[in-house]
Every structure is written in C-alpha cells, then in structure tokens.
GROMACS .gro file of C-alpha atoms in nm:
model
  428
    1MET     CA    1  -0.016  -0.006  -0.009
    2SER     CA    2   0.262   0.239   0.111
    3TYR     CA    3   0.470   0.167  -0.236
    4TYR     CA    4   0.166   0.192  -0.428
    5LEU     CA    5   0.079   0.546  -0.284
    6ASN     CA    6   0.465   0.680  -0.314
    7SER     CA    7   0.446   0.559  -0.679
    8GLU     CA    8   0.527   0.822  -0.893
    9ASN     CA    9   0.412   0.637  -1.185
   10HIS     CA   10   0.058   0.506  -1.028
   11LEU     CA   11  -0.272   0.564  -1.192
   12ASP     CA   12  -0.485   0.787  -1.042
   13PRO     CA   13  -0.728   0.613  -0.843
   14GLY     CA   14  -0.988   0.858  -0.769
   15PRO     CA   15  -1.151   0.973  -0.464
   16ILE     CA   16  -1.122   0.720  -0.167
   17TYR     CA   17  -1.429   0.742   0.066
   18VAL     CA   18  -1.453   0.536   0.423
   19ARG     CA   19  -1.796   0.484   0.620
   20GLU     CA   20  -1.764   0.540   1.025
   21ASN     CA   21  -2.054   0.560   1.216
   22GLY     CA   22  -2.305   0.570   0.921
   23GLN     CA   23  -2.127   0.869   0.794
   24LEU     CA   24  -1.941   0.866   0.486
   25HIS     CA   25  -1.566   1.056   0.483
   26MET     CA   26  -1.317   1.108   0.197
   27VAL     CA   27  -0.942   0.952   0.330
   28ASN     CA   28  -0.707   1.256   0.262
   29LEU     CA   29  -0.389   1.082   0.079
   30ALA     CA   30  -0.186   1.373   0.164
   31LEU     CA   31   0.029   1.187   0.427
   32ASP     CA   32   0.334   1.135   0.515
   33GLY     CA   33   0.485   1.376   0.211
   34VAL     CA   34   0.272   1.190  -0.027
   35ARG     CA   35   0.183   1.413  -0.331
   36SER     CA   36  -0.189   1.444  -0.315
   37GLY     CA   37  -0.353   1.492  -0.652
   38LEU     CA   38  -0.719   1.497  -0.566
   39GLN     CA   39  -0.777   1.834  -0.478
   40LYS     CA   40  -0.881   1.861  -0.809
   41PRO     CA   41  -1.039   1.552  -0.904
   42ARG     CA   42  -1.014   1.460  -1.272
   43PRO     CA   43  -1.353   1.343  -1.478
   44PHE     CA   44  -1.407   0.988  -1.452
   45ARG     CA   45  -1.318   0.892  -1.869
   46LEU     CA   46  -1.498   0.515  -1.905
   47PHE     CA   47  -1.211   0.477  -2.220
   48PRO     CA   48  -0.844   0.623  -2.250
   49LYS     CA   49  -0.743   0.934  -2.424
   50GLY     CA   50  -0.748   0.887  -2.794
   51PHE     CA   51  -0.967   0.570  -2.819
   52SER     CA   52  -1.201   0.589  -3.116
   53VAL     CA   53  -1.545   0.359  -3.137
   54GLU     CA   54  -1.596   0.297  -3.543
   55LEU     CA   55  -1.952   0.178  -3.599
   56CYS     CA   56  -1.940  -0.104  -3.887
   57MET     CA   57  -2.281  -0.286  -3.957
   58ASN     CA   58  -2.342  -0.497  -4.222
   59ARG     CA   59  -2.003  -0.485  -4.372
   60GLU     CA   60  -1.924  -0.730  -4.667
   61ASP     CA   61  -1.570  -0.763  -4.600
   62ASP     CA   62  -1.309  -0.606  -4.441
   63THR     CA   63  -1.156  -0.431  -4.719
   64ALA     CA   64  -1.433  -0.246  -4.766
   65GLN     CA   65  -1.402   0.120  -4.741
   66LYS     CA   66  -1.799   0.245  -4.682
   67GLU     CA   67  -1.990   0.185  -4.442
   68LYS     CA   68  -2.384   0.035  -4.500
   69THR     CA   69  -2.610   0.238  -4.243
   70ASP     CA   70  -2.965   0.115  -4.361
   71HIS     CA   71  -3.011   0.021  -4.073
   72PHE     CA   72  -3.012   0.386  -3.912
   73ILE     CA   73  -3.230   0.725  -4.067
   74PHE     CA   74  -3.005   1.019  -4.030
   75THR     CA   75  -3.111   1.371  -3.936
   76TYR     CA   76  -3.017   1.672  -3.839
   77THR     CA   77  -3.136   1.920  -3.563
   78ARG     CA   78  -3.232   2.301  -3.563
   79GLU     CA   79  -2.847   2.306  -3.399
   80GLY     CA   80  -2.693   2.140  -3.686
   81ASN     CA   81  -2.626   1.856  -3.487
   82LEU     CA   82  -2.652   1.494  -3.683
   83ARG     CA   83  -2.904   1.260  -3.532
   84TYR     CA   84  -2.996   0.944  -3.614
   85SER     CA   85  -3.243   0.668  -3.539
   86ALA     CA   86  -3.313   0.277  -3.576
   87LYS     CA   87  -3.571   0.218  -3.851
   88SER     CA   88  -3.841  -0.017  -3.784
   89LEU     CA   89  -3.791  -0.402  -3.788
   90PHE     CA   90  -4.053  -0.414  -4.098
   91SER     CA   91  -3.838  -0.174  -4.257
   92LEU     CA   92  -3.537  -0.373  -4.187
   93VAL     CA   93  -3.656  -0.716  -4.278
   94LEU     CA   94  -3.824  -0.541  -4.648
   95GLY     CA   95  -3.472  -0.423  -4.663
   96PHE     CA   96  -3.362  -0.769  -4.589
   97ILE     CA   97  -3.567  -0.993  -4.829
   98SER     CA   98  -3.568  -0.743  -5.096
   99ASP     CA   99  -3.213  -0.722  -5.135
  100ASN     CA  100  -3.225  -1.173  -5.147
  101VAL     CA  101  -3.549  -1.120  -5.349
  102ASP     CA  102  -3.423  -1.385  -5.589
  103HIS     CA  103  -3.387  -1.653  -5.363
  104ILE     CA  104  -3.766  -1.656  -5.233
  105ASP     CA  105  -3.942  -1.970  -5.328
  106SER     CA  106  -4.317  -1.881  -5.421
  107LEU     CA  107  -4.466  -1.558  -5.316
  108ILE     CA  108  -4.858  -1.758  -5.387
  109GLY     CA  109  -5.073  -1.625  -5.081
  110PHE     CA  110  -4.852  -1.370  -4.968
  111PRO     CA  111  -5.085  -1.037  -4.968
  112GLU     CA  112  -5.095  -0.776  -5.202
  113GLN     CA  113  -5.031  -0.514  -4.983
  114ILE     CA  114  -4.680  -0.651  -4.870
  115ALA     CA  115  -4.617  -0.778  -5.207
  116GLU     CA  116  -4.627  -0.424  -5.313
  117LYS     CA  117  -4.383  -0.274  -5.108
  118LEU     CA  118  -4.161  -0.561  -5.130
  119PHE     CA  119  -4.152  -0.518  -5.527
  120SER     CA  120  -4.106  -0.165  -5.434
  121ALA     CA  121  -3.810  -0.208  -5.227
  122ALA     CA  122  -3.660  -0.463  -5.480
  123GLU     CA  123  -3.662  -0.226  -5.770
  124ALA     CA  124  -3.525   0.071  -5.577
  125ARG     CA  125  -3.227  -0.138  -5.539
  126GLN     CA  126  -3.213  -0.226  -5.939
  127LYS     CA  127  -3.275  -0.580  -5.819
  128PHE     CA  128  -3.447  -0.643  -6.136
  129THR     CA  129  -3.160  -0.527  -6.366
  130GLU     CA  130  -2.935  -0.790  -6.269
  131PRO     CA  131  -2.867  -1.055  -6.547
  132GLY     CA  132  -3.009  -1.408  -6.423
  133ALA     CA  133  -3.132  -1.298  -6.040
  134GLY     CA  134  -3.368  -1.033  -6.223
  135LEU     CA  135  -3.543  -1.266  -6.411
  136ARG     CA  136  -3.568  -1.552  -6.125
  137ALA     CA  137  -3.767  -1.192  -5.905
  138LEU     CA  138  -3.938  -1.122  -6.151
  139GLN     CA  139  -4.096  -1.440  -6.216
  140LYS     CA  140  -4.210  -1.512  -5.826
  141PHE     CA  141  -4.398  -1.184  -5.863
  142THR     CA  142  -4.547  -1.266  -6.246
  143GLU     CA  143  -4.689  -1.613  -6.162
  144ALA     CA  144  -4.822  -1.468  -5.800
  145TYR     CA  145  -4.979  -1.174  -5.901
  146GLY     CA  146  -5.017  -1.138  -6.264
  147SER     CA  147  -5.185  -0.845  -6.385
  148LEU     CA  148  -5.120  -0.648  -6.068
  149VAL     CA  149  -4.747  -0.644  -6.140
  150LEU     CA  150  -4.826  -0.506  -6.528
  151CYS     CA  151  -5.134  -0.472  -6.745
  152SER     CA  152  -5.041  -0.269  -6.994
  153LEU     CA  153  -4.722  -0.287  -7.230
  154CYS     CA  154  -4.556  -0.024  -7.466
  155LEU     CA  155  -4.263  -0.158  -7.616
  156ARG     CA  156  -4.287   0.109  -7.919
  157ASN     CA  157  -3.952   0.206  -8.103
  158ARG     CA  158  -3.775  -0.023  -7.780
  159TYR     CA  159  -3.673  -0.283  -8.032
  160LEU     CA  160  -3.306  -0.300  -7.794
  161VAL     CA  161  -3.504  -0.403  -7.503
  162ILE     CA  162  -3.666  -0.640  -7.644
  163SER     CA  163  -3.329  -0.796  -7.781
  164GLU     CA  164  -3.168  -0.763  -7.399
  165LYS     CA  165  -3.494  -0.858  -7.201
  166LEU     CA  166  -3.679  -1.070  -7.392
  167GLU     CA  167  -3.690  -1.390  -7.131
  168GLU     CA  168  -3.803  -1.118  -6.881
  169ILE     CA  169  -4.052  -0.913  -7.128
  170LYS     CA  170  -4.196  -1.313  -7.167
  171SER     CA  171  -4.250  -1.336  -6.794
  172PHE     CA  172  -4.523  -1.086  -6.827
  173ARG     CA  173  -4.821  -1.264  -6.750
  174GLU     CA  174  -5.228  -1.190  -6.765
  175LEU     CA  175  -5.149  -0.825  -7.010
  176THR     CA  176  -5.454  -0.715  -7.138
  177ARG     CA  177  -5.260  -0.413  -7.382
  178LEU     CA  178  -4.956  -0.490  -7.557
  179ASP     CA  179  -4.786  -0.219  -7.833
  180LEU     CA  180  -4.507  -0.333  -8.017
  181SER     CA  181  -4.502  -0.050  -8.313
  182CYS     CA  182  -4.184  -0.014  -8.498
  183CYS     CA  183  -3.979  -0.325  -8.357
  184LYS     CA  184  -3.903  -0.500  -8.698
  185LEU     CA  185  -3.988  -0.840  -8.506
  186GLY     CA  186  -4.050  -1.010  -8.814
  187ASP     CA  187  -4.243  -1.339  -8.896
  188GLU     CA  188  -3.950  -1.560  -8.737
  189HIS     CA  189  -3.896  -1.360  -8.370
  190GLU     CA  190  -4.002  -1.527  -8.035
  191LEU     CA  191  -4.193  -1.271  -7.927
  192LEU     CA  192  -4.431  -1.314  -8.214
  193GLU     CA  193  -4.467  -1.683  -8.135
  194HIS     CA  194  -4.497  -1.614  -7.754
  195LEU     CA  195  -4.813  -1.433  -7.808
  196THR     CA  196  -5.010  -1.731  -7.903
  197ASN     CA  197  -4.894  -1.881  -7.531
  198GLU     CA  198  -5.150  -1.929  -7.322
  199ALA     CA  199  -5.026  -1.665  -7.059
  200LEU     CA  200  -5.124  -1.402  -7.309
  201SER     CA  201  -5.477  -1.531  -7.373
  202SER     CA  202  -5.591  -1.215  -7.169
  203VAL     CA  203  -5.483  -0.957  -7.443
  204THR     CA  204  -5.759  -0.770  -7.588
  205GLN     CA  205  -5.524  -0.486  -7.777
  206LEU     CA  206  -5.257  -0.561  -8.009
  207HIS     CA  207  -5.014  -0.313  -8.208
  208LEU     CA  208  -4.820  -0.481  -8.440
  209LYS     CA  209  -4.790  -0.148  -8.684
  210ASP     CA  210  -4.422  -0.164  -8.896
  211ASN     CA  211  -4.333  -0.492  -8.757
  212CYS     CA  212  -4.186  -0.662  -9.134
  213LEU     CA  213  -4.505  -0.873  -9.123
  214SER     CA  214  -4.636  -1.106  -9.407
  215ASP     CA  215  -4.872  -1.322  -9.464
  216ALA     CA  216  -4.693  -1.643  -9.285
  217GLY     CA  217  -4.668  -1.446  -8.957
  218VAL     CA  218  -5.028  -1.366  -8.942
  219ARG     CA  219  -5.087  -1.710  -9.043
  220LYS     CA  220  -4.895  -1.876  -8.766
  221MET     CA  221  -5.046  -1.557  -8.512
  222THR     CA  222  -5.374  -1.655  -8.593
  223ALA     CA  223  -5.354  -2.082  -8.567
  224PRO     CA  224  -5.387  -2.152  -8.208
  225VAL     CA  225  -5.733  -1.951  -8.278
  226ARG     CA  226  -5.847  -2.075  -8.581
  227VAL     CA  227  -5.745  -2.482  -8.492
  228MET     CA  228  -5.760  -2.494  -8.090
  229LYS     CA  229  -5.951  -2.193  -8.030
  230ARG     CA  230  -5.716  -2.046  -7.827
  231GLY     CA  231  -5.411  -1.796  -7.781
  232LEU     CA  232  -5.544  -1.420  -7.855
  233GLU     CA  233  -5.947  -1.515  -7.875
  234ASN     CA  234  -6.019  -1.231  -7.691
  235LEU     CA  235  -5.871  -1.008  -7.921
  236THR     CA  236  -6.048  -0.687  -7.947
  237LEU     CA  237  -5.779  -0.446  -8.188
  238LEU     CA  238  -5.520  -0.500  -8.375
  239ASP     CA  239  -5.317  -0.246  -8.563
  240LEU     CA  240  -5.153  -0.435  -8.885
  241SER     CA  241  -5.055  -0.101  -9.047
  242CYS     CA  242  -4.726  -0.042  -9.267
  243ASN     CA  243  -4.674  -0.413  -9.293
  244PRO     CA  244  -4.661  -0.368  -9.711
  245ASP     CA  245  -4.593  -0.744  -9.734
  246ILE     CA  246  -4.969  -0.867  -9.600
  247THR     CA  247  -5.164  -0.946  -9.872
  248ASP     CA  248  -5.513  -1.031  -9.904
  249ALA     CA  249  -5.474  -1.407  -9.789
  250GLY     CA  250  -5.303  -1.284  -9.482
  251ILE     CA  251  -5.653  -1.063  -9.413
  252GLY     CA  252  -5.832  -1.412  -9.461
  253TYR     CA  253  -5.638  -1.536  -9.123
  254LEU     CA  254  -5.797  -1.261  -8.926
  255LEU     CA  255  -6.166  -1.341  -8.965
  256SER     CA  256  -6.125  -1.618  -8.684
  257PHE     CA  257  -6.084  -1.344  -8.410
  258LYS     CA  258  -6.452  -1.333  -8.390
  259LYS     CA  259  -6.491  -1.091  -8.083
  260LEU     CA  260  -6.230  -0.811  -8.327
  261ASN     CA  261  -6.407  -0.432  -8.281
  262CYS     CA  262  -6.169  -0.266  -8.439
  263LEU     CA  263  -5.882  -0.336  -8.705
  264ASP     CA  264  -5.620  -0.136  -8.873
  265ILE     CA  265  -5.431  -0.254  -9.229
  266SER     CA  266  -5.361   0.064  -9.332
  267GLY     CA  267  -5.061   0.026  -9.562
  268THR     CA  268  -5.035  -0.324  -9.620
  269GLY     CA  269  -5.049  -0.477  -9.979
  270LEU     CA  270  -5.402  -0.573 -10.041
  271LYS     CA  271  -5.462  -0.592 -10.394
  272ASP     CA  272  -5.862  -0.613 -10.391
  273ILE     CA  273  -5.953  -0.369 -10.136
  274ASN     CA  274  -6.336  -0.362 -10.223
  275ALA     CA  275  -6.314  -0.744 -10.167
  276VAL     CA  276  -6.144  -0.737  -9.841
  277LYS     CA  277  -6.406  -0.492  -9.692
  278GLN     CA  278  -6.682  -0.675  -9.805
  279LYS     CA  279  -6.518  -0.990  -9.653
  280LEU     CA  280  -6.458  -0.865  -9.337
  281GLN     CA  281  -6.811  -0.700  -9.305
  282THR     CA  282  -6.946  -1.033  -9.382
  283HIS     CA  283  -6.785  -1.214  -9.181
  284ILE     CA  284  -6.723  -1.022  -8.876
  285GLY     CA  285  -6.878  -0.741  -8.890
  286LEU     CA  286  -6.646  -0.503  -8.960
  287ILE     CA  287  -6.709  -0.161  -9.124
  288HIS     CA  288  -6.458   0.059  -9.295
  289SER     CA  289  -6.398   0.360  -9.140
  290LYS     CA  290  -6.414   0.681  -9.395
  291VAL     CA  291  -6.224   0.885  -9.056
  292PRO     CA  292  -5.925   0.817  -8.865
  293LEU     CA  293  -6.017   0.618  -8.563
  294LYS     CA  294  -5.868   0.727  -8.194
  295GLU     CA  295  -5.809   0.384  -8.092
  296PHE     CA  296  -5.547   0.387  -8.288
  297ASP     CA  297  -5.363   0.716  -8.207
  298HIS     CA  298  -5.165   0.587  -8.029
  299SER     CA  299  -5.206   0.850  -7.728
  300ASN     CA  300  -5.323   0.605  -7.428
  301CYS     CA  301  -4.980   0.415  -7.531
  302LYS     CA  302  -4.799   0.376  -7.137
  303THR     CA  303  -4.725   0.088  -6.932
  304GLU     CA  304  -4.948   0.050  -6.626
  305GLY     CA  305  -4.855  -0.185  -6.306
  306TRP     CA  306  -4.636  -0.220  -6.063
  307ALA     CA  307  -4.362  -0.298  -6.305
  308ASP     CA  308  -4.374   0.067  -6.483
  309GLN     CA  309  -4.086   0.188  -6.353
  310ILE     CA  310  -3.846  -0.128  -6.425
  311VAL     CA  311  -3.892  -0.110  -6.814
  312LEU     CA  312  -3.767   0.247  -6.777
  313GLN     CA  313  -3.430   0.086  -6.593
  314TRP     CA  314  -3.440  -0.167  -6.863
  315GLU     CA  315  -3.428   0.095  -7.160
  316ARG     CA  316  -3.165   0.296  -6.960
  317VAL     CA  317  -2.943  -0.003  -6.884
  318THR     CA  318  -2.923  -0.095  -7.240
  319VAL     CA  319  -2.859   0.221  -7.426
  320GLU     CA  320  -2.605   0.297  -7.171
  321ALA     CA  321  -2.420  -0.081  -7.278
  322LYS     CA  322  -2.473   0.055  -7.662
  323LYS     CA  323  -2.268   0.392  -7.607
  324PRO     CA  324  -1.983   0.389  -7.805
  325ARG     CA  325  -1.673   0.397  -7.497
  326LYS     CA  326  -1.406   0.563  -7.685
  327VAL     CA  327  -1.390   0.947  -7.679
  328PRO     CA  328  -1.420   1.117  -7.956
  329GLU     CA  329  -1.292   1.413  -8.156
  330PRO     CA  330  -1.516   1.728  -8.108
  331GLN     CA  331  -1.586   1.717  -8.511
  332GLU     CA  332  -1.705   1.377  -8.434
  333ALA     CA  333  -1.866   1.409  -8.139
  334THR     CA  334  -2.099   1.693  -8.316
  335GLN     CA  335  -2.185   1.443  -8.572
  336TYR     CA  336  -2.273   1.155  -8.378
  337PHE     CA  337  -2.459   1.397  -8.159
  338TYR     CA  338  -2.691   1.540  -8.483
  339ARG     CA  339  -2.630   1.162  -8.678
  340LYS     CA  340  -2.828   1.036  -8.316
  341ARG     CA  341  -3.068   1.287  -8.271
  342ALA     CA  342  -3.209   1.192  -8.649
  343LEU     CA  343  -3.220   0.828  -8.575
  344MET     CA  344  -3.423   0.899  -8.296
  345GLU     CA  345  -3.655   1.159  -8.452
  346ALA     CA  346  -3.665   0.933  -8.759
  347SER     CA  347  -3.737   0.631  -8.506
  348LYS     CA  348  -4.030   0.815  -8.362
  349LYS     CA  349  -4.183   0.906  -8.648
  350CYS     CA  350  -4.202   0.554  -8.821
  351PRO     CA  351  -4.130   0.721  -9.190
  352LEU     CA  352  -4.247   0.400  -9.348
  353ALA     CA  353  -4.596   0.462  -9.184
  354ASP     CA  354  -4.617   0.792  -9.378
  355SER     CA  355  -4.530   0.668  -9.722
  356HIS     CA  356  -4.766   0.353  -9.744
  357MET     CA  357  -5.041   0.577  -9.588
  358ASN     CA  358  -5.056   0.808  -9.830
  359SER     CA  359  -5.037   0.526 -10.127
  360SER     CA  360  -5.334   0.304 -10.017
  361GLY     CA  361  -5.493   0.545  -9.772
  362LYS     CA  362  -5.640   0.460  -9.442
  363LEU     CA  363  -5.786   0.130  -9.383
  364GLN     CA  364  -5.918   0.128  -8.998
  365PHE     CA  365  -6.206  -0.072  -8.974
  366TYR     CA  366  -6.489  -0.089  -8.626
  367LYS     CA  367  -6.803  -0.280  -8.539
  368GLU     CA  368  -7.092  -0.134  -8.513
  369LYS     CA  369  -7.306  -0.179  -8.193
  370ALA     CA  370  -7.561  -0.380  -8.196
  371PRO     CA  371  -7.817  -0.228  -8.446
  372ASP     CA  372  -8.125  -0.057  -8.285
  373CYS     CA  373  -8.050  -0.153  -7.929
  374HIS     CA  374  -8.049   0.160  -7.763
  375GLY     CA  375  -8.214   0.412  -8.030
  376PRO     CA  376  -8.568   0.215  -8.019
  377LEU     CA  377  -8.551   0.212  -7.626
  378LEU     CA  378  -8.497   0.553  -7.598
  379LYS     CA  379  -8.796   0.640  -7.830
  380ARG     CA  380  -8.998   0.360  -7.652
  381GLU     CA  381  -8.910   0.571  -7.350
  382ALA     CA  382  -9.011   0.922  -7.500
  383THR     CA  383  -9.340   0.766  -7.623
  384GLU     CA  384  -9.401   0.651  -7.266
  385SER     CA  385  -9.306   1.005  -7.079
  386GLN     CA  386  -9.529   1.155  -7.344
  387GLU     CA  387  -9.776   0.898  -7.207
  388SER     CA  388  -9.739   0.952  -6.855
  389LYS     CA  389  -9.808   1.344  -6.921
  390LYS     CA  390 -10.097   1.284  -7.035
  391SER     CA  391 -10.258   1.033  -6.857
  392LYS     CA  392 -10.155   1.269  -6.570
  393LYS     CA  393 -10.346   1.559  -6.729
  394ARG     CA  394 -10.622   1.313  -6.748
  395ALA     CA  395 -10.626   1.185  -6.404
  396PHE     CA  396 -10.611   1.537  -6.269
  397GLU     CA  397 -10.919   1.656  -6.470
  398GLU     CA  398 -11.137   1.354  -6.378
  399SER     CA  399 -11.003   1.465  -6.049
  400GLU     CA  400 -11.201   1.746  -6.056
  401LYS     CA  401 -11.514   1.548  -6.225
  402GLU     CA  402 -11.522   1.333  -5.940
  403GLN     CA  403 -11.624   1.622  -5.720
  404ASN     CA  404 -11.900   1.666  -5.939
  405ASN     CA  405 -12.024   1.366  -6.012
  406SER     CA  406 -11.894   1.083  -5.728
  407SER     CA  407 -12.077   0.802  -5.959
  408GLN     CA  408 -11.725   0.800  -6.132
  409SER     CA  409 -11.485   0.742  -5.862
  410SER     CA  410 -11.437   0.368  -5.934
  411LYS     CA  411 -11.322   0.518  -6.265
  412GLN     CA  412 -11.095   0.808  -6.134
  413LYS     CA  413 -10.927   0.521  -5.914
  414TYR     CA  414 -10.842   0.323  -6.213
  415VAL     CA  415 -10.654   0.627  -6.383
  416CYS     CA  416 -10.470   0.704  -6.048
  417LEU     CA  417 -10.325   0.344  -6.071
  418ALA     CA  418 -10.224   0.409  -6.418
  419VAL     CA  419 -10.034   0.675  -6.342
  420GLU     CA  420  -9.846   0.526  -6.089
  421ASP     CA  421  -9.753   0.221  -6.315
  422TRP     CA  422  -9.643   0.466  -6.594
  423ASP     CA  423  -9.388   0.631  -6.315
  424LEU     CA  424  -9.289   0.326  -6.198
  425LEU     CA  425  -9.239   0.206  -6.542
  426ASN     CA  426  -9.027   0.555  -6.611
  427SER     CA  427  -8.789   0.522  -6.301
  428TYR     CA  428  -8.647   0.207  -6.485
   0.00000   0.00000   0.00000
C-alpha cells in the first residue's frame, strides 16, 4: 500500500471514501509527504484518451471502405447536430428480403399490399436489372400476382429492350394491352410466337404496326385460334398497319377473331380492297371507317402496373451499354450527336408509316353496336313519358269531375293507378 501511494507512475485511483458510524468520509491521501493529486479530481473516463469507436454494420468485407447505414435514419437538428434513429423492424426485414428477393421460393398466397412494398424495395435497389437474378425475382412476382405486376406494356420503338430483355418480357402474364409498334420483329421472332401462348390469352389490344410481317406471320399468329380456339381469342383491337407484305390472303386469317371490334390494315399490300372490305363486313361485321379512329393514334400508349419503372430501367441500361466507349474528337462528337438525334426522331415518326398511308389510304375498320339497341329504347321511353304526361293530365281532369259526380270515383281510381304504373315504368 505504501509503495503504491509513493509511486510516481501509478494511475490516479480517484477519491477514496470510508464509512464511519454511518457517515461517509473522503480519505485525505496527502499524508507522510505523499503528493496529493486529489485536490481537483479529474473527470472519470470510460475509455482512455485517444480511443475511438467505429460503427460497422453489415460490412461485406474488411477491405470495403464504405459503411452501410441502412439500419439508421439520419437527420439534422436545428442546432446542426447529426442525429440518427433506428428504422422499424418491418423496414429492416423488408430491406433484407428485397436484397435476396431472387432466393424466394414462392409468393403465392402472400398479401398483395406487402408484396407491392417488397416489389418497390427491390426495384429501388435495381434488383430486376441484374442478369439472371432479376429474371428469377420477376418470375416469382408475375406467377403470383399476374396483372398487378403489369397489365399494359408499351414497347413502341424499343427494339433494344426486346433484344436484351426478351426472357423478362416473356415472363409477364395476364397482359390486356401490348404495343410492339415499330420494333421490326419479323415473322420468325420468338416474341411473335410467344403471343400465341396461353399466358397472353388475356390480351385484348395488340399493336403490331411496322414490324415487317407477312402472310406467314399472320398465319402463325392466328393458328391457335383457328385450330384449337385458344391463344388471342379475346382480341378486340388489332393494328397491322405499315406491313406491306401482308396481302389479301393474310387478311383472310383474321376472320377467326370473332370478338374483333377495331382493325387497322393501312399500308398493307392489299390488291382488291373492295373485296377485303366486303369480306370483313360479312364475316365479322367490321365496317370501313371514313375518318381516322382515335383507338389507333397511340396517345394512350403507356405501361401500367408495379413494373412500369422497371421498363424504363431496362431501357436506360441497354442504351448505356450500347454507347461508344472511346472519346470522339469534337468534330466527330458533333456529327455523332446530330446523327443520333436524327435517328431518334426518325424512329419516333416511323417513316414507313407515312409513305404507305399516302399510297393506299387509311384502312381502319370498326364494328357497329348492336342495331337498334339503344335507339328504339330511347324512342319508347320518350313515348312513354309523353303518355304518362297525358295520363296525369287525364287523371287531374277526372279528379275535378269527381267533385261534381261521385259516381265516377271508380274510374278515377283506375286512372290514378295507371299513373303510378307509368311512373314506376319510367323509373327504370
């Protein structure tokens, strides 16, 4: 003890207290010539000076320099101090599952509200753009939720996306609208064959404008409907314009679409237009329109569903992958810019469309509503309303007569009942 107190290099033990007779006293160590360092006690330190704490959570490896802070929400106070708070357990679990979404076995029976949040979290982490893993993750959602993932898909002028993400596009189910205009697919494209799949039997609107199709492609597309009554049997709108290799024989295959209400075959290679018009009107009730139909103006072309932003991510990734890697000279850069701009504008306009439209004119067809379905009904309602007014007037006149002649009461009652009957009929 004396050696410890007389040591010069000992650590400061701090104040020492002794309890005597129920009272607490501090012992004075300035005895026997020992230097007292307790006159101004030093603040107590949990760690020695120079010690620092590094918060490392979810670090992938020791060599990684950036730290993940997904578990915390960082904010600043009014004084400018950094403040953090822990995220909820639901957010942490959602983030973990979205990071490993491609390892999910199945989502069938999982609540739609939670599944939508999980899909958004995986989309924010761009999990669906990863090769291989993105396809597996997308298939889990499409097989469980169908049209909620995507009900309308617009790939107009996006042939790069189709070529790079074909398997992902084929994974979508229960689509009701599909726009593949100006994609140059051709008769042998794999996506054209996929259109006859049972997964796309829900498609009601299909746009195949300017896709280099011929009679062979139309025959292949309509084969399941003609032979097995399957495939695109629910199709109500079809756009085959600007496909000059489609002839009168190819139009004959379209007669199997009994539910078709709108058809555009402008810019095709028809020889006997009058015979085609007569055939379409006779077999499926389509009438040639003298004015352009608004159903074919593509103004409503849009992608709808949970995955609407994923298509934009695919397009951005494919465009960046196709960019030239070498840095061009200023003059070459200028030429490349204007050439790229011209190509983009040309692709948006679809130049083949204008030339074929001018040569053969608009050939758009529509199906009239059931004849005299609403017209006679409106006329009948009008006549009934007029008769009801007359009957009310007649009832009023007979009610006045009732005051003078009580013998007509039964007749007046009969007329009043007739008025109520008319009112009841008019309420329908």
